[in-house]
Short mmCIF file of C-alpha atoms and ligand atoms in Angstrom, two decimals:
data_model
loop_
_atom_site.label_atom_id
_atom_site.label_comp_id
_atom_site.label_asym_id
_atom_site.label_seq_id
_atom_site.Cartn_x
_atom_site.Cartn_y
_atom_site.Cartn_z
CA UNK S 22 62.34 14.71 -3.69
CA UNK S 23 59.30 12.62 -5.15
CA UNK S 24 57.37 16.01 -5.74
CA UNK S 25 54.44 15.56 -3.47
CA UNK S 26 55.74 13.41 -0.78
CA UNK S 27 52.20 13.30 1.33
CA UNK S 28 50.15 12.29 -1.70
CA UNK S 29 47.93 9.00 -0.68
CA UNK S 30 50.08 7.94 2.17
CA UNK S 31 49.57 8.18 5.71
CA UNK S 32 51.82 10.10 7.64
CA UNK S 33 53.75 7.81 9.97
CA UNK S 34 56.88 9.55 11.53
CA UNK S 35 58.81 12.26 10.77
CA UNK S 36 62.75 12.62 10.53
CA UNK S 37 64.67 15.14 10.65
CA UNK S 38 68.19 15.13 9.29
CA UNK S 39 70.82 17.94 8.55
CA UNK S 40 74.57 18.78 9.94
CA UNK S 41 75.62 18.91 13.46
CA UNK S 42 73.77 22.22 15.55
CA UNK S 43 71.33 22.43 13.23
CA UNK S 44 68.63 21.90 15.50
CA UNK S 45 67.49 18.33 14.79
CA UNK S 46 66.67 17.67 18.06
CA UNK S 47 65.21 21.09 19.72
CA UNK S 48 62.69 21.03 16.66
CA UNK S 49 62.11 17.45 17.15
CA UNK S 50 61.39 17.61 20.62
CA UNK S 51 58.49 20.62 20.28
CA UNK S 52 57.12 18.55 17.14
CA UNK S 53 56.74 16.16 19.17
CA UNK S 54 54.93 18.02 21.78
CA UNK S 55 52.95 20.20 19.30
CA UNK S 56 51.80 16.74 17.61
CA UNK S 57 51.35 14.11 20.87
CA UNK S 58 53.95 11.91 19.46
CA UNK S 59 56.90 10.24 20.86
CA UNK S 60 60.45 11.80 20.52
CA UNK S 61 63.29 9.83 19.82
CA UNK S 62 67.40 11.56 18.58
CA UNK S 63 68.91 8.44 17.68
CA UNK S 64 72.58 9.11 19.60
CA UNK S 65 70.45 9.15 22.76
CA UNK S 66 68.92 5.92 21.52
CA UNK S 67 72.40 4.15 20.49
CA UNK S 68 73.86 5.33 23.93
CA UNK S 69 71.09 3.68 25.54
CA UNK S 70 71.98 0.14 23.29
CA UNK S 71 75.58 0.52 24.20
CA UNK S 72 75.49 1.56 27.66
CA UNK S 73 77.81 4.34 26.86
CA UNK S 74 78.03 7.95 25.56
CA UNK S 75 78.49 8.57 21.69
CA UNK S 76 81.94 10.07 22.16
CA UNK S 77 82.96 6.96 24.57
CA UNK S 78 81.69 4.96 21.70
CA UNK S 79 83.79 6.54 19.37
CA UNK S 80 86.62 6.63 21.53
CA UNK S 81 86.69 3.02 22.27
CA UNK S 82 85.09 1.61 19.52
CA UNK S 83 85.31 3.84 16.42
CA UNK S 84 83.98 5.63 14.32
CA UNK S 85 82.83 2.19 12.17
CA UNK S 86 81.78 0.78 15.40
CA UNK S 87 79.22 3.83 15.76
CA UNK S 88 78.49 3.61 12.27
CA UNK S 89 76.97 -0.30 12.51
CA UNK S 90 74.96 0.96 15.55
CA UNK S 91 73.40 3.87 14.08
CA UNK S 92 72.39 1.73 10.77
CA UNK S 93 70.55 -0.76 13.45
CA UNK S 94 68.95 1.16 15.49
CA UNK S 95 68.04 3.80 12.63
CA UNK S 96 66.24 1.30 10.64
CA UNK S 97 64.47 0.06 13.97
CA UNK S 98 63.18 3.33 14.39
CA UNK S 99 62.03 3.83 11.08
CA UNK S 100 59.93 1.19 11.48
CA UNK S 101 58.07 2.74 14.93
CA UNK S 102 54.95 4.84 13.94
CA UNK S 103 53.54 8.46 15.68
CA UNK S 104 57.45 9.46 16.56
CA UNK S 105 59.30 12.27 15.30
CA UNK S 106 63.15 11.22 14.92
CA UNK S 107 66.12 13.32 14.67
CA UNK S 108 69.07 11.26 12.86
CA UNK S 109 72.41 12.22 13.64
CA UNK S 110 74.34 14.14 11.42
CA UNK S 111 75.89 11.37 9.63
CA UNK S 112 72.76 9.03 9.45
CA UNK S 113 71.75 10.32 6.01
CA UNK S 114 74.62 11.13 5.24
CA UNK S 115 75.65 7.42 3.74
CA UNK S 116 74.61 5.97 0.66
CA UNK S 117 70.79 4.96 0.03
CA UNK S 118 69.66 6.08 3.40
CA UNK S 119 66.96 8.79 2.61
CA UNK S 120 65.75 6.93 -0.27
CA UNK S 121 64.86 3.39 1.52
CA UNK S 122 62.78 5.12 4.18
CA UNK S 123 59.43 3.33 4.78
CA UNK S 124 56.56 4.82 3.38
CA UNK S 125 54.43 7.06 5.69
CA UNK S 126 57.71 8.95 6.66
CA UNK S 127 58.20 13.19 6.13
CA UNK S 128 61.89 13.83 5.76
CA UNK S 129 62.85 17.30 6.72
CA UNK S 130 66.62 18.58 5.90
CA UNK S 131 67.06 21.04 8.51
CA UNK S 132 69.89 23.20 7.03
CA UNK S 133 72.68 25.32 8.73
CA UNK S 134 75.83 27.22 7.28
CA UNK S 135 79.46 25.89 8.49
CA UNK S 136 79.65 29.42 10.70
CA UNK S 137 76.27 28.71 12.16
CA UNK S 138 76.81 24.93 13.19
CA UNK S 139 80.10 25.40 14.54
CA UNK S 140 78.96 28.27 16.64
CA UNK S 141 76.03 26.52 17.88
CA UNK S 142 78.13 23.43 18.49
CA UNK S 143 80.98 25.86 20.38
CA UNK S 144 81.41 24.69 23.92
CA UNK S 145 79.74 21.43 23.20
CA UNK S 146 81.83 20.31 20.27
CA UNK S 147 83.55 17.59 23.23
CA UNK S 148 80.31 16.28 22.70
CA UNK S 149 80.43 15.97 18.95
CA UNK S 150 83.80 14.08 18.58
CA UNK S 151 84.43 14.84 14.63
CA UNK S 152 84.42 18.51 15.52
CA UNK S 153 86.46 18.40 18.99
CA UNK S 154 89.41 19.58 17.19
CA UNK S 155 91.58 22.92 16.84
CA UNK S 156 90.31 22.67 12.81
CA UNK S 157 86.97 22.01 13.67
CA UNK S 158 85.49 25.32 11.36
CA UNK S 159 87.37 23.49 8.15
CA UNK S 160 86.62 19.99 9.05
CA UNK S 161 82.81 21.10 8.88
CA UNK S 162 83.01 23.10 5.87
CA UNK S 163 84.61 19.59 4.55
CA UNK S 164 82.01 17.65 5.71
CA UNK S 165 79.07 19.49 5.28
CA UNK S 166 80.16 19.77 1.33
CA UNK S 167 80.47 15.89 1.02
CA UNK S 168 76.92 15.96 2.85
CA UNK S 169 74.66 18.31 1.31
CA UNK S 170 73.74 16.23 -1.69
CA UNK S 171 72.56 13.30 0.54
CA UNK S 172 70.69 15.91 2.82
CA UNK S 173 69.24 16.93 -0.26
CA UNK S 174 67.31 14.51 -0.85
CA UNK S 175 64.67 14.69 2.31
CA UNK S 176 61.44 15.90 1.02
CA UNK S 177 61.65 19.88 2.31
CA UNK S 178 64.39 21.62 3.39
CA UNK S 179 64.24 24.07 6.03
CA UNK S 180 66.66 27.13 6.86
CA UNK S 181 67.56 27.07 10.33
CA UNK S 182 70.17 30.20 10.15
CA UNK S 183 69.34 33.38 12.57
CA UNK S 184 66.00 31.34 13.56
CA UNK S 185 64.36 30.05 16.75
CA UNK S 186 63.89 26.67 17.59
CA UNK S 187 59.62 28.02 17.58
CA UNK S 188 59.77 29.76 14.19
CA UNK S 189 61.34 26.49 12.49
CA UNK S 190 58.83 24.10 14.18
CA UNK S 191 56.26 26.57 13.18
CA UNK S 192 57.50 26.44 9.57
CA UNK S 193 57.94 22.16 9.90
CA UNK S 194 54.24 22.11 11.62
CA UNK S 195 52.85 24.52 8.35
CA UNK S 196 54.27 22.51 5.71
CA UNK S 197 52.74 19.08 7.49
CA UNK S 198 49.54 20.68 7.96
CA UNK S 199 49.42 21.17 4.33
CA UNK S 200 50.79 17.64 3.10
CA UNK S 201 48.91 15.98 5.85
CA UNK S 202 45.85 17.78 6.81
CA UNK S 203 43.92 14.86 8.93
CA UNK S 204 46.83 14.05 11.07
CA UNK S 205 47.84 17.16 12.21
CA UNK S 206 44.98 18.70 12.67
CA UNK S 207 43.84 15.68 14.85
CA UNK S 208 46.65 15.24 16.88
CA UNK S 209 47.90 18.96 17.58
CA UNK S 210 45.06 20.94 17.57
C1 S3P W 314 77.74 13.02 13.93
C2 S3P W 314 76.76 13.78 14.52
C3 S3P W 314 76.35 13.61 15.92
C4 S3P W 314 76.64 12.18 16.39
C5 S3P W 314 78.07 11.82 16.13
C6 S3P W 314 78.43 11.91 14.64
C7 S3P W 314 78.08 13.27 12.51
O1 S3P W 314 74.95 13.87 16.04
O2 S3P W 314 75.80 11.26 15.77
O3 S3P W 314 78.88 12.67 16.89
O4 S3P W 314 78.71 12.41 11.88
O5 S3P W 314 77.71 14.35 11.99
P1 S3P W 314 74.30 15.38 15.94
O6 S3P W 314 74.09 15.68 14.50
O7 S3P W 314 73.02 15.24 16.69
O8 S3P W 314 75.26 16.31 16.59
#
């Protein structure tokens, strides 16, 4: 965290990062809306690249395949202004990543216990292919520890446990009306 993150800078974009079910891209989609920007979750976006789904990707490809992909077309995004961007779980979760974002850009770790994620993940976790397994709860717990220090380091964190998708865009919409006053109260109200 560089203490006051909105100081003297334009706001830009905002990303959200955090684990898998954590809500990245429910809350980014009503930003969005609450702010008139674009919405872009980067697995939709890498899909669209590949012309395939994320676990086909992985499937056919790889997990390192995936990986390249989601460097490109994370730092292409980072470079888009007025969009809200929800990472996927593993975005920020490699070396340098949330401290080589462009400045201009609100990093939110939205933050979710192991119980919570793989709950929320549940029927879906087909979708999520380093969860579709019998030992998905400890294969989260794993990952999520080896995680949280990269998450860390967005600018705010944000507890998405027992919450709506409204009540954490309401608290992610508070905090940006504080750190960035002229934009938000431009473009959402
Ligand atoms: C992953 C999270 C997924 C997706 C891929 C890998 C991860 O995104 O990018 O399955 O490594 O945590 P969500 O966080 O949107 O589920």
């Amino acid at each position: 965290m560089s203490g006051e993150p909105g100081a003297g800078t334009d706001l830009g974009r905002i990303l959200l990062v955090g684990f898998m079910g954590s809500g990245k891209s429910s809350v980014g989609r009503a930003l969005g809306r609450a702010l008139g920007w674009r919405f872009v979750d980067f697995d939709k976006a890498i899909a669209a690249e590949e012309g395939r789904s994320v676990p086909e990707i992985f499937r056919t490809s790889g997990e390192a395949h995936f990986r390249r992909a989601e460097a490109r077309v994370g730092q292409g995004l980072l470079g888009e202004d007025r969009v809200v961007l929800a990472s996927g779980g593993g975005w920020a979760a490699a070396p340098g990543r949330l401290d080589a974002v462009p400045p201009g850009t609100a990093t939110f770790w939205l933050r979710v216990s192991c119980e919570e994620a793989v709950r929320r993940v549940g029927a879906g976790a087909r979708l999520r292919p380093l969860l579709a397994a019998p030992d998905a709860e400890e294969r989260a717990a794993r990952l999520l520890e080896e995680r949280e220090p990269f998450y860390r380091l967005a600018d705010w964190a944000v507890d998405t446990d027992r919450r709506s998708v409204e009540d954490v865009t309401a608290e992610v919409l508070g905090i940006l009306r504080r750190e960035y006053p002229a934009v938000t109260r431009t473009e959402a109200e």
